[in-house]
Short mmCIF file of C-alpha atoms and ligand atoms in Angstrom, two decimals:
data_model
loop_
_atom_site.label_atom_id
_atom_site.label_comp_id
_atom_site.label_asym_id
_atom_site.label_seq_id
_atom_site.Cartn_x
_atom_site.Cartn_y
_atom_site.Cartn_z
CA MET A 665 -312.45 -32.75 -59.98
CA SER A 666 -311.76 -36.36 -60.38
CA GLU A 667 -313.90 -38.91 -62.07
CA THR A 668 -313.46 -42.56 -62.75
CA THR A 669 -315.33 -43.84 -65.71
CA ARG A 670 -314.38 -46.74 -67.77
CA ALA A 671 -315.30 -49.40 -70.20
CA PRO A 672 -315.93 -52.89 -68.75
CA LYS A 673 -315.82 -52.81 -65.03
CA PRO A 674 -314.89 -56.18 -63.57
CA ILE A 675 -314.98 -55.00 -59.97
CA PRO A 676 -317.65 -52.41 -59.12
CA LEU A 677 -316.40 -49.59 -56.89
CA ALA A 678 -318.47 -50.77 -53.96
CA VAL A 679 -318.62 -54.54 -53.95
CA LYS A 680 -321.52 -56.00 -52.05
CA PRO A 681 -320.59 -59.00 -49.96
CA ARG A 682 -321.69 -62.47 -50.93
CA PRO A 683 -325.09 -63.50 -49.61
CA THR A 684 -325.29 -64.32 -45.95
CA ALA A 685 -322.56 -66.58 -44.67
CA VAL A 686 -323.22 -68.19 -41.35
CA GLY A 687 -320.86 -67.62 -38.44
CA ARG A 688 -320.72 -69.65 -35.22
CA PRO A 689 -324.28 -70.93 -34.78
CA GLY A 690 -326.39 -69.21 -32.19
CA SER A 691 -324.12 -66.26 -31.52
CA GLY A 692 -326.65 -63.89 -33.06
CA LYS A 693 -323.98 -61.33 -33.95
CA THR A 694 -323.96 -59.87 -37.43
CA ALA A 695 -321.39 -58.02 -39.52
CA CYS A 696 -321.42 -56.35 -42.90
CA ILE A 697 -318.27 -55.82 -45.00
CA ARG A 698 -318.37 -53.33 -47.86
CA THR A 699 -315.45 -53.25 -50.29
CA PHE A 700 -314.41 -50.27 -52.38
CA GLY A 701 -311.76 -50.35 -55.10
CA CYS A 702 -309.45 -52.85 -56.70
CA GLN A 703 -308.97 -56.61 -56.51
CA MET A 704 -306.35 -56.14 -53.80
CA ASN A 705 -309.09 -54.70 -51.61
CA VAL A 706 -311.51 -57.47 -52.54
CA HIS A 707 -308.85 -59.93 -51.45
CA ASP A 708 -308.19 -58.06 -48.19
CA SER A 709 -311.94 -58.22 -47.54
CA ASP A 710 -311.80 -62.00 -47.89
CA ARG A 711 -309.30 -62.07 -45.05
CA ILE A 712 -311.47 -59.75 -42.96
CA ARG A 713 -314.43 -62.01 -43.74
CA ARG A 714 -312.59 -65.00 -42.35
CA MET A 715 -311.81 -63.02 -39.19
CA ILE A 716 -315.42 -62.04 -38.53
CA LEU A 717 -316.68 -65.57 -39.21
CA ASP A 718 -314.05 -66.93 -36.80
CA ALA A 719 -315.31 -64.45 -34.21
CA GLY A 720 -318.81 -65.90 -34.53
CA TYR A 721 -320.46 -63.20 -36.63
CA ALA A 722 -322.87 -64.03 -39.40
CA GLU A 723 -322.23 -61.97 -42.51
CA VAL A 724 -325.15 -59.89 -43.74
CA THR A 725 -325.48 -57.77 -46.85
CA ALA A 726 -327.47 -54.77 -45.53
CA TYR A 727 -326.13 -52.19 -43.11
CA GLU A 728 -329.39 -52.09 -41.17
CA ASP A 729 -329.06 -55.82 -40.36
CA ALA A 730 -325.51 -55.47 -39.03
CA ASP A 731 -324.14 -55.00 -35.53
CA ILE A 732 -320.80 -53.96 -36.94
CA VAL A 733 -319.94 -52.56 -40.34
CA ILE A 734 -316.49 -52.68 -41.88
CA LEU A 735 -315.76 -50.39 -44.81
CA ASN A 736 -312.67 -51.60 -46.65
CA THR A 737 -311.67 -48.63 -48.74
CA CYS A 738 -309.79 -47.25 -51.74
CA TYR A 739 -307.89 -43.96 -51.84
CA VAL A 740 -306.57 -43.90 -55.39
CA ARG A 741 -308.96 -41.20 -56.63
CA GLU A 742 -310.99 -38.56 -54.86
CA ASN A 743 -314.36 -39.87 -56.03
CA ALA A 744 -313.66 -43.13 -54.15
CA VAL A 745 -313.30 -41.07 -50.96
CA ASP A 746 -316.50 -39.15 -51.75
CA ARG A 747 -318.40 -42.44 -52.01
CA VAL A 748 -317.05 -43.63 -48.68
CA ARG A 749 -318.13 -40.31 -47.11
CA GLY A 750 -321.66 -40.96 -48.39
CA HIS A 751 -321.66 -44.41 -46.80
CA LEU A 752 -320.31 -43.03 -43.51
CA GLY A 753 -323.12 -40.45 -43.41
CA GLU A 754 -325.70 -43.19 -43.92
CA LEU A 755 -324.07 -45.31 -41.20
CA ASN A 756 -324.18 -42.41 -38.77
CA ARG A 757 -327.92 -42.17 -39.28
CA LEU A 758 -328.34 -45.92 -38.66
CA ARG A 759 -326.19 -45.65 -35.55
CA ARG A 760 -328.34 -42.83 -34.21
CA GLU A 761 -331.39 -45.04 -34.77
CA GLY A 762 -329.61 -47.78 -32.78
CA ARG A 763 -329.46 -50.21 -35.68
CA VAL A 764 -325.71 -50.32 -36.32
CA LYS A 765 -323.52 -50.47 -33.22
CA LYS A 766 -319.97 -50.04 -34.47
CA VAL A 767 -318.19 -48.93 -37.63
CA ALA A 768 -314.63 -49.71 -38.69
CA LEU A 769 -312.75 -48.18 -41.62
CA THR A 770 -309.93 -50.24 -43.12
CA GLY A 771 -307.81 -50.23 -46.28
CA CYS A 772 -306.15 -47.43 -48.21
CA ILE A 773 -308.13 -44.50 -46.76
CA GLY A 774 -307.31 -45.88 -43.32
CA ALA A 775 -303.62 -45.62 -44.17
CA ALA A 776 -303.91 -41.99 -45.32
CA GLU A 777 -303.78 -38.87 -43.15
CA GLU A 778 -307.31 -37.93 -44.20
CA SER A 779 -308.61 -40.88 -42.15
CA GLU A 780 -308.14 -38.86 -38.96
CA THR A 781 -310.50 -36.15 -40.22
CA LEU A 782 -313.05 -38.80 -41.24
CA ARG A 783 -312.72 -40.52 -37.86
CA ARG A 784 -313.53 -37.30 -36.04
CA GLN A 785 -316.23 -36.15 -38.45
CA PHE A 786 -318.14 -39.45 -38.45
CA GLY A 787 -317.16 -40.84 -35.04
CA ILE A 788 -315.70 -44.00 -36.57
CA ASP A 789 -314.90 -46.57 -33.88
CA LEU A 790 -311.78 -48.05 -35.43
CA VAL A 791 -309.51 -46.88 -38.25
CA LEU A 792 -306.90 -49.28 -39.65
CA GLY A 793 -304.50 -49.02 -42.57
CA THR A 794 -303.38 -51.73 -44.97
CA HIS A 795 -300.50 -52.88 -42.76
CA ASN A 796 -302.37 -53.53 -39.53
CA THR A 797 -305.66 -55.09 -40.60
CA TYR A 798 -304.93 -57.83 -38.03
CA GLU A 799 -305.84 -55.33 -35.28
CA LEU A 800 -309.42 -55.84 -36.37
CA ALA A 801 -309.26 -59.16 -34.49
CA GLU A 802 -309.56 -57.42 -31.14
CA PHE A 803 -312.37 -55.21 -32.44
CA VAL A 804 -314.46 -58.26 -33.34
CA GLY A 805 -313.63 -60.04 -30.10
CA LEU A 806 -310.86 -62.43 -31.14
CA PRO A 807 -307.65 -62.74 -29.14
CA THR A 808 -305.17 -60.05 -30.15
CA MET A 809 -303.00 -61.25 -32.99
CA GLU A 810 -299.38 -60.31 -33.30
CA GLU A 811 -298.79 -60.44 -36.98
CA ILE A 812 -295.75 -59.29 -38.85
CA TYR A 813 -296.79 -57.62 -42.04
CA THR A 814 -296.09 -59.81 -45.03
CA PRO A 815 -298.23 -60.69 -48.00
CA ASP A 816 -297.85 -64.27 -46.82
CA LEU A 817 -301.42 -64.63 -45.70
CA PRO A 818 -303.85 -67.26 -46.86
CA GLY A 819 -306.26 -66.58 -49.69
CA THR A 820 -309.87 -67.60 -50.05
CA GLU A 821 -310.37 -71.31 -49.70
CA GLY A 822 -312.94 -73.58 -51.22
CA ASP A 823 -314.41 -71.01 -53.63
CA HIS A 824 -314.46 -71.70 -57.35
CA ALA A 825 -312.19 -68.70 -57.90
CA ALA A 826 -309.54 -67.26 -55.60
CA PHE A 827 -307.07 -64.40 -55.51
CA VAL A 828 -303.52 -65.17 -54.47
CA THR A 829 -301.41 -62.19 -53.47
CA ILE A 830 -297.83 -62.72 -54.62
CA MET A 831 -296.49 -59.27 -53.74
CA THR A 832 -297.67 -56.16 -51.95
CA GLY A 833 -296.66 -52.50 -52.17
CA CYS A 834 -294.87 -50.79 -55.02
CA ASN A 835 -291.33 -49.52 -55.62
CA TYR A 836 -292.30 -47.02 -58.32
CA GLN A 837 -293.05 -43.39 -57.59
CA CYS A 838 -295.50 -42.41 -60.31
CA SER A 839 -296.14 -38.67 -60.06
CA TYR A 840 -299.89 -39.00 -59.48
CA CYS A 841 -300.13 -42.15 -57.37
CA ILE A 842 -300.82 -42.57 -53.66
CA VAL A 843 -300.35 -46.36 -53.65
CA PRO A 844 -296.68 -46.38 -52.50
CA THR A 845 -297.69 -44.12 -49.59
CA VAL A 846 -300.63 -46.21 -48.43
CA ARG A 847 -299.35 -49.69 -49.32
CA GLY A 848 -295.60 -49.27 -48.74
CA ARG A 849 -292.66 -50.69 -50.67
CA MET A 850 -292.71 -53.96 -52.55
CA VAL A 851 -292.63 -57.16 -50.52
CA CYS A 852 -292.55 -60.40 -52.54
CA ARG A 853 -293.74 -63.69 -51.23
CA SER A 854 -291.59 -66.81 -51.74
CA LYS A 855 -292.33 -69.11 -54.65
CA GLU A 856 -292.77 -72.09 -52.31
CA SER A 857 -295.35 -70.25 -50.26
CA VAL A 858 -297.32 -69.17 -53.36
CA LEU A 859 -297.24 -72.68 -54.85
CA GLU A 860 -298.26 -74.28 -51.56
CA GLU A 861 -301.23 -71.96 -51.39
CA VAL A 862 -302.20 -72.63 -55.01
CA GLU A 863 -302.01 -76.39 -54.45
CA ARG A 864 -304.09 -76.13 -51.29
CA LEU A 865 -306.72 -74.02 -53.01
CA VAL A 866 -306.93 -76.33 -56.02
CA SER A 867 -307.23 -79.38 -53.77
CA THR A 868 -310.16 -77.73 -51.97
CA GLY A 869 -312.08 -76.94 -55.14
CA THR A 870 -310.66 -73.71 -56.55
CA LYS A 871 -310.76 -73.77 -60.34
CA TYR A 872 -309.51 -70.28 -61.14
CA VAL A 873 -306.52 -68.58 -59.56
CA THR A 874 -305.76 -64.89 -60.09
CA LEU A 875 -302.28 -63.78 -59.05
CA LEU A 876 -302.42 -60.33 -57.51
CA GLY A 877 -300.02 -57.46 -56.99
CA GLN A 878 -299.81 -53.71 -57.70
CA THR A 879 -296.95 -54.49 -60.09
CA VAL A 880 -297.41 -58.24 -60.27
CA ASP A 881 -294.81 -58.72 -62.99
CA ALA A 882 -292.16 -57.08 -60.79
CA TRP A 883 -292.26 -60.19 -58.59
CA ARG A 884 -288.86 -61.70 -57.93
CA HIS A 885 -287.52 -64.00 -55.27
CA ASP A 886 -284.29 -65.93 -54.82
CA GLY A 887 -283.14 -65.19 -58.35
CA GLU A 888 -286.44 -66.19 -59.93
CA ARG A 889 -288.72 -63.85 -61.83
CA PHE A 890 -292.44 -63.49 -62.45
CA CYS A 891 -292.30 -65.60 -65.58
CA ASP A 892 -290.92 -68.59 -63.61
CA LEU A 893 -293.64 -68.25 -61.00
CA LEU A 894 -296.41 -67.88 -63.58
CA GLU A 895 -295.26 -71.01 -65.39
CA ALA A 896 -295.21 -73.01 -62.14
CA VAL A 897 -298.68 -71.78 -61.14
CA ALA A 898 -300.03 -72.58 -64.61
CA ASP A 899 -298.79 -76.17 -64.15
CA ARG A 900 -300.79 -76.51 -60.94
CA ALA A 901 -304.07 -74.62 -61.43
CA PRO A 902 -306.73 -75.35 -64.06
CA ARG A 903 -307.25 -71.67 -64.92
CA VAL A 904 -304.90 -68.77 -64.23
CA SER A 905 -304.87 -65.03 -64.68
CA PHE A 906 -302.89 -62.14 -63.16
CA THR A 907 -303.12 -58.42 -62.54
CA THR A 908 -301.77 -55.66 -62.57
CA SER A 909 -298.67 -55.52 -64.71
CA HIS A 910 -296.23 -52.67 -65.23
CA PRO A 911 -294.84 -52.20 -68.77
CA SER A 912 -291.28 -51.78 -67.47
CA ASN A 913 -291.39 -55.21 -65.85
CA MET A 914 -293.25 -57.06 -68.59
CA GLU A 915 -290.81 -59.49 -70.18
CA ASP A 916 -291.22 -61.01 -73.63
CA ARG A 917 -290.75 -64.39 -71.96
CA THR A 918 -293.85 -63.78 -69.83
CA LEU A 919 -295.86 -62.82 -72.90
CA GLY A 920 -294.67 -66.03 -74.55
CA VAL A 921 -295.79 -68.09 -71.56
CA ILE A 922 -299.28 -66.54 -71.73
CA GLY A 923 -299.54 -67.81 -75.30
CA GLU A 924 -298.00 -71.22 -74.63
CA LYS A 925 -299.76 -72.40 -71.49
CA ASP A 926 -303.29 -73.71 -72.06
CA THR A 927 -304.30 -72.94 -68.48
CA ILE A 928 -303.54 -69.20 -68.73
CA VAL A 929 -306.36 -66.90 -69.80
CA LYS A 930 -305.12 -64.98 -72.86
CA ARG A 931 -305.67 -61.57 -71.34
CA LEU A 932 -303.18 -58.83 -70.59
CA HIS A 933 -303.93 -55.73 -68.54
CA LEU A 934 -300.98 -53.41 -69.14
CA PRO A 935 -301.57 -49.82 -67.99
CA VAL A 936 -299.96 -47.31 -70.33
CA GLN A 937 -301.27 -44.05 -68.70
CA SER A 938 -300.24 -41.86 -71.66
CA GLY A 939 -299.05 -42.17 -75.26
CA SER A 940 -296.76 -39.16 -74.98
CA ASP A 941 -293.10 -39.71 -74.11
CA ARG A 942 -293.02 -36.29 -72.51
CA MET A 943 -295.91 -37.13 -70.17
CA LEU A 944 -294.54 -40.62 -69.45
CA LYS A 945 -291.39 -38.89 -68.26
CA VAL A 946 -293.31 -36.38 -66.13
CA MET A 947 -295.24 -39.31 -64.65
CA HIS A 948 -291.97 -41.24 -63.95
CA ARG A 949 -293.29 -44.30 -65.71
CA GLY A 950 -289.85 -45.46 -66.87
CA TYR A 951 -290.70 -46.43 -70.48
CA LYS A 952 -291.43 -44.75 -73.78
CA ALA A 953 -294.51 -45.20 -75.95
CA GLU A 954 -292.52 -47.10 -78.58
CA ARG A 955 -291.41 -49.70 -76.06
CA TYR A 956 -295.01 -50.13 -74.94
CA ARG A 957 -296.11 -50.61 -78.58
CA ARG A 958 -293.43 -53.28 -79.03
CA LYS A 959 -294.68 -55.18 -75.96
CA ILE A 960 -298.17 -55.15 -77.42
CA GLU A 961 -296.89 -56.54 -80.72
CA VAL A 962 -295.21 -59.40 -78.84
CA PHE A 963 -298.44 -60.09 -76.92
CA ARG A 964 -300.61 -60.05 -80.04
CA GLU A 965 -298.20 -62.48 -81.70
CA ALA A 966 -298.03 -64.77 -78.66
CA ALA A 967 -301.82 -64.79 -78.08
CA PRO A 968 -303.47 -63.72 -81.36
CA GLY A 969 -307.10 -63.88 -80.20
CA GLY A 970 -306.33 -62.58 -76.70
CA THR A 971 -307.69 -59.48 -75.02
CA LEU A 972 -305.66 -56.43 -74.14
CA SER A 973 -306.70 -53.72 -71.70
CA THR A 974 -305.04 -50.67 -70.26
CA ASP A 975 -305.36 -47.66 -67.94
CA VAL A 976 -305.14 -44.10 -69.27
CA ILE A 977 -305.04 -40.89 -67.25
CA VAL A 978 -306.24 -37.72 -68.97
CA GLY A 979 -305.72 -34.20 -67.66
CA HIS A 980 -302.51 -34.88 -65.72
CA PRO A 981 -300.97 -31.46 -64.92
CA GLY A 982 -299.00 -30.18 -67.89
CA GLU A 983 -300.70 -32.43 -70.47
CA THR A 984 -300.83 -30.50 -73.77
CA GLU A 985 -303.01 -31.04 -76.82
CA GLU A 986 -299.99 -32.60 -78.49
CA ASP A 987 -299.58 -35.06 -75.61
CA HIS A 988 -303.25 -35.94 -75.83
CA GLU A 989 -302.98 -36.51 -79.61
CA ALA A 990 -300.10 -38.90 -78.92
CA THR A 991 -302.34 -40.83 -76.51
CA LEU A 992 -305.08 -41.06 -79.13
CA ARG A 993 -302.55 -42.36 -81.66
CA LEU A 994 -301.36 -45.02 -79.24
CA VAL A 995 -304.93 -46.04 -78.45
CA GLU A 996 -305.57 -46.44 -82.15
CA ASP A 997 -302.37 -48.41 -82.78
CA CYS A 998 -302.89 -50.82 -79.88
CA ALA A 999 -306.60 -51.47 -80.63
CA PHE A 1000 -307.43 -52.19 -76.99
CA ASP A 1001 -310.26 -54.53 -76.09
CA SER A 1002 -311.07 -52.32 -73.13
CA ALA A 1003 -309.59 -49.52 -71.07
CA TYR A 1004 -310.08 -47.81 -67.76
CA VAL A 1005 -309.93 -44.11 -68.54
CA PHE A 1006 -309.37 -41.86 -65.53
CA LYS A 1007 -309.51 -38.11 -65.15
CA PHE A 1008 -306.53 -36.97 -63.15
CA SER A 1009 -307.41 -36.74 -59.46
CA PRO A 1010 -304.96 -34.82 -57.25
CA ARG A 1011 -303.88 -36.87 -54.24
CA THR A 1012 -302.36 -34.90 -51.42
CA GLY A 1013 -298.71 -35.79 -50.93
CA THR A 1014 -298.05 -36.76 -54.54
CA GLU A 1015 -295.82 -34.80 -56.88
CA ALA A 1016 -298.62 -34.28 -59.39
CA ALA A 1017 -300.90 -32.71 -56.78
CA LEU A 1018 -298.35 -29.91 -56.40
CA LEU A 1019 -297.88 -29.67 -60.16
CA GLY A 1020 -301.65 -29.44 -60.53
CA GLU A 1021 -301.74 -26.26 -58.49
CA ALA A 1022 -299.13 -24.70 -60.77
CA ILE A 1023 -300.31 -25.98 -64.15
CA PRO A 1024 -303.91 -27.20 -63.85
CA ILE A 1025 -305.86 -28.43 -66.86
CA PRO A 1026 -309.31 -26.78 -67.15
CA PRO A 1027 -312.04 -29.32 -66.25
CA GLY A 1028 -313.76 -28.82 -69.63
CA VAL A 1029 -310.55 -29.75 -71.45
CA THR A 1030 -310.07 -32.85 -69.29
CA GLN A 1031 -313.67 -33.86 -69.93
CA ARG A 1032 -313.26 -33.53 -73.70
CA ARG A 1033 -310.01 -35.54 -73.69
CA PHE A 1034 -311.64 -38.15 -71.48
CA MET A 1035 -314.54 -38.55 -73.92
CA GLU A 1036 -312.20 -38.73 -76.91
CA VAL A 1037 -310.07 -41.50 -75.42
CA LEU A 1038 -313.15 -43.41 -74.25
CA HIS A 1039 -314.77 -43.06 -77.68
CA ASP A 1040 -311.70 -44.42 -79.47
CA VAL A 1041 -311.28 -47.33 -77.06
CA GLU A 1042 -314.94 -48.27 -77.37
CA GLY A 1043 -314.66 -48.10 -81.16
CA SER A 1044 -311.81 -50.59 -81.28
CA ALA A 1045 -313.32 -52.80 -78.56
CA PHE A 1046 -316.65 -52.98 -80.39
CA ALA A 1047 -314.96 -53.80 -83.69
CA ARG A 1048 -312.88 -56.55 -82.08
CA ASN A 1049 -315.85 -58.00 -80.21
CA ARG A 1050 -317.94 -58.14 -83.38
CA ARG A 1051 -315.34 -60.45 -84.91
CA LYS A 1052 -316.31 -63.06 -82.34
CA ILE A 1053 -319.92 -63.26 -83.59
CA GLY A 1054 -320.73 -66.63 -85.12
CA GLY A 1055 -317.91 -68.38 -83.27
CA THR A 1056 -318.10 -71.06 -80.56
CA GLU A 1057 -316.53 -70.49 -77.15
CA ASP A 1058 -315.90 -72.53 -74.01
CA VAL A 1059 -317.10 -70.17 -71.32
CA TYR A 1060 -316.11 -70.34 -67.66
CA VAL A 1061 -319.13 -69.31 -65.55
CA ARG A 1062 -318.01 -66.61 -63.11
CA HIS A 1063 -321.37 -65.55 -61.73
CA GLY A 1064 -324.34 -67.90 -61.80
CA ALA A 1065 -327.70 -66.93 -63.27
CA ASN A 1066 -329.50 -63.88 -61.86
CA ASP A 1067 -333.28 -63.64 -61.46
CA GLU A 1068 -333.66 -63.35 -65.21
CA GLY A 1069 -331.56 -66.47 -65.74
CA ARG A 1070 -328.59 -64.53 -67.14
CA ALA A 1071 -325.12 -65.64 -66.04
CA ILE A 1072 -321.77 -63.94 -66.62
CA GLY A 1073 -318.84 -65.89 -67.93
CA GLU A 1074 -315.42 -65.51 -69.48
CA THR A 1075 -313.84 -67.04 -72.58
CA TRP A 1076 -310.28 -68.36 -72.68
CA SER A 1077 -309.43 -65.18 -74.59
CA GLY A 1078 -310.61 -63.12 -71.60
CA HIS A 1079 -313.84 -61.80 -73.16
CA ALA A 1080 -316.81 -61.29 -70.83
CA VAL A 1081 -319.91 -63.19 -72.01
CA HIS A 1082 -323.55 -62.92 -70.98
CA LEU A 1083 -325.24 -66.27 -71.32
CA LYS A 1084 -328.41 -68.03 -70.31
CA THR A 1085 -327.50 -71.09 -68.31
CA ASP A 1086 -328.18 -72.83 -65.05
CA ALA A 1087 -324.53 -73.94 -64.82
CA ALA A 1088 -322.91 -73.15 -61.48
CA PRO A 1089 -319.96 -70.77 -61.04
CA GLY A 1090 -316.78 -72.64 -61.90
CA GLU A 1091 -318.41 -74.79 -64.60
CA TYR A 1092 -317.71 -74.53 -68.32
CA VAL A 1093 -320.38 -74.16 -70.96
CA ARG A 1094 -319.85 -74.31 -74.73
CA VAL A 1095 -321.87 -71.54 -76.42
CA GLY A 1096 -322.29 -69.82 -79.75
CA ILE A 1097 -321.69 -66.05 -79.80
CA GLU A 1098 -324.77 -64.39 -81.26
CA SER A 1099 -324.08 -60.69 -80.80
CA ALA A 1100 -321.64 -58.26 -79.24
CA GLY A 1101 -321.48 -54.89 -77.56
CA PRO A 1102 -318.37 -52.81 -76.87
CA HIS A 1103 -317.93 -54.40 -73.43
CA VAL A 1104 -319.42 -57.85 -73.64
CA LEU A 1105 -320.30 -60.76 -75.91
CA TYR A 1106 -323.79 -62.29 -75.90
CA ALA A 1107 -324.27 -66.03 -76.24
CA GLY A 1108 -327.26 -67.32 -78.18
CA ASN A 1109 -330.11 -68.97 -76.37
CA PRO A 1110 -329.67 -72.68 -75.81
CA PRO A 1111 -328.71 -75.11 -77.33
CA GLU A 1112 -325.62 -74.87 -75.23
CA GLU A 1113 -323.40 -77.68 -74.09
CA LYS A 1114 -322.44 -78.06 -70.44
CA LEU A 1115 -318.86 -79.18 -70.15
CA GLY A 1116 -318.86 -79.48 -66.35
N1 LIG B 897 -299.92 -50.46 -60.45
C1 LIG B 897 -300.70 -50.21 -61.57
C2 LIG B 897 -299.85 -49.51 -62.64
O1 LIG B 897 -298.73 -49.18 -62.45
O2 LIG B 897 -300.36 -49.25 -63.69
C3 LIG B 897 -301.93 -49.38 -61.28
C4 LIG B 897 -302.43 -49.25 -59.92
S1 LIG B 897 -303.57 -47.92 -59.65
C5 LIG B 897 -304.32 -48.50 -58.23
C6 LIG B 897 -304.82 -48.16 -60.87
C7 LIG B 897 -304.93 -47.03 -61.85
O3 LIG B 897 -305.49 -45.90 -61.22
C8 LIG B 897 -303.64 -46.53 -62.44
O4 LIG B 897 -303.18 -47.33 -63.49
C9 LIG B 897 -304.01 -45.15 -62.91
O5 LIG B 897 -304.44 -45.14 -64.23
C10 LIG B 897 -305.14 -44.76 -61.97
N2 LIG B 897 -304.74 -43.71 -61.04
C11 LIG B 897 -303.87 -43.82 -60.02
N3 LIG B 897 -303.76 -42.63 -59.39
C12 LIG B 897 -304.55 -41.75 -60.04
C13 LIG B 897 -304.85 -40.37 -59.88
N4 LIG B 897 -304.28 -39.66 -58.94
N5 LIG B 897 -305.73 -39.82 -60.73
C14 LIG B 897 -306.32 -40.55 -61.71
N6 LIG B 897 -306.07 -41.84 -61.91
C15 LIG B 897 -305.20 -42.44 -61.09
FE1 LIG B 898 -299.02 -46.43 -58.49
FE2 LIG B 898 -297.13 -46.32 -60.35
FE3 LIG B 898 -296.93 -48.08 -58.34
FE4 LIG B 898 -298.78 -48.44 -60.24
S1 LIG B 898 -296.55 -48.44 -60.54
S2 LIG B 898 -299.08 -48.60 -58.03
S3 LIG B 898 -299.37 -46.36 -60.72
S4 LIG B 898 -296.86 -45.86 -58.18
#
């Protein structure tokens, strides 16, 4: 069985929408969008949000207040599908009680064959994949849009932080991964189009731009490479980050730019998946552990105080104790600041799902390996975080204060910080770091200095 458990979790699996946004006044129609999965899905939900607001719906956060509900879903691991099933069951009950009128399912599950079974089982009104989200327009009462699928669609405007998709799809064929099936092959957006969007966002108040793509560092266009684009974006936006990178595409030049440019957050998320060359080959990752280690050395040199995170899969079919030991060694050598550790989840249609039937790993073994990797990552993360205690940091406020007055921010090194402040999202606050956990730093109580 699959399970997704990980150290710091920037995007919860089901992301609740922002508090009520008002649609066309007086229409009285309400819609609720629920997002499951990665930042790509969060970004797709922003586009859906714009569509429903244009159609005159007010956005609400609770299913029972909504006329229509849109579940924008993830298919990467089975437990994501299980969660969506739970939500669909709940929505069926609300529909029977006459509270919710229509339900749409979009995103990666919508692009998978399993969506047909879900549609029949739960009587879903509309199922859309990742390539035809525009068909939602008709569903919400907008004129039908003819839209050719490109990633060249506008991002979120006017918010303090925005995602900018620079490429979609993926040209790799990792043994375990369903992404190329549900998101298609790589399509890169032009540099001019990305820069235009960044400039527009910055001029309307965006202070933090995150460049998005499944293999963001594979971006290339008209002879230019990711590094060129990153540099140009960093010259235009006050704060920049990017995700997710693939080790085979990560150039030393890019790592150098992260260190050099003041506007780039010194954080690298570079999924390794395994520390064993044998498993990396089985997974078709296209690099060896030694090459990965070398990349990390270059990053640590370019951005000495920066944060490094990774993804690891344990229990992939055929993984031996020796392979697992190699992963533990790599985890120790790289001293990650955080990691997403996943138990292998068989996805129908992938090579590893077939392998899993032939050479499965007993669940107890996968569980033990999972705990061992997690334990080692948390050990190094905690040790690295403790080094920050006593220091002063300029923290970018990502989420304003909750009911207890606690806000969540981020340092220029990419560390998450809990702080007490009334500063608004998008503002900077200078704080002293008083304590640390394995996943987060804690700022001392005021005095703090608002930097605006
Ligand atoms: N494109 C990124 C890369 O190449 O590393 C990752 C994209 S994937 C959506 C995010 C992570 O989910 C992967 O890095 C991998 O660790 C995990 N993952 C993908 N498929 C999985 C599966 N079948 N079982 C368990 N984990 C999986
Ligand atoms: Fe999936 Fe591999 Fe593509 Fe990442 S690089 S999205 S893991 S196929």
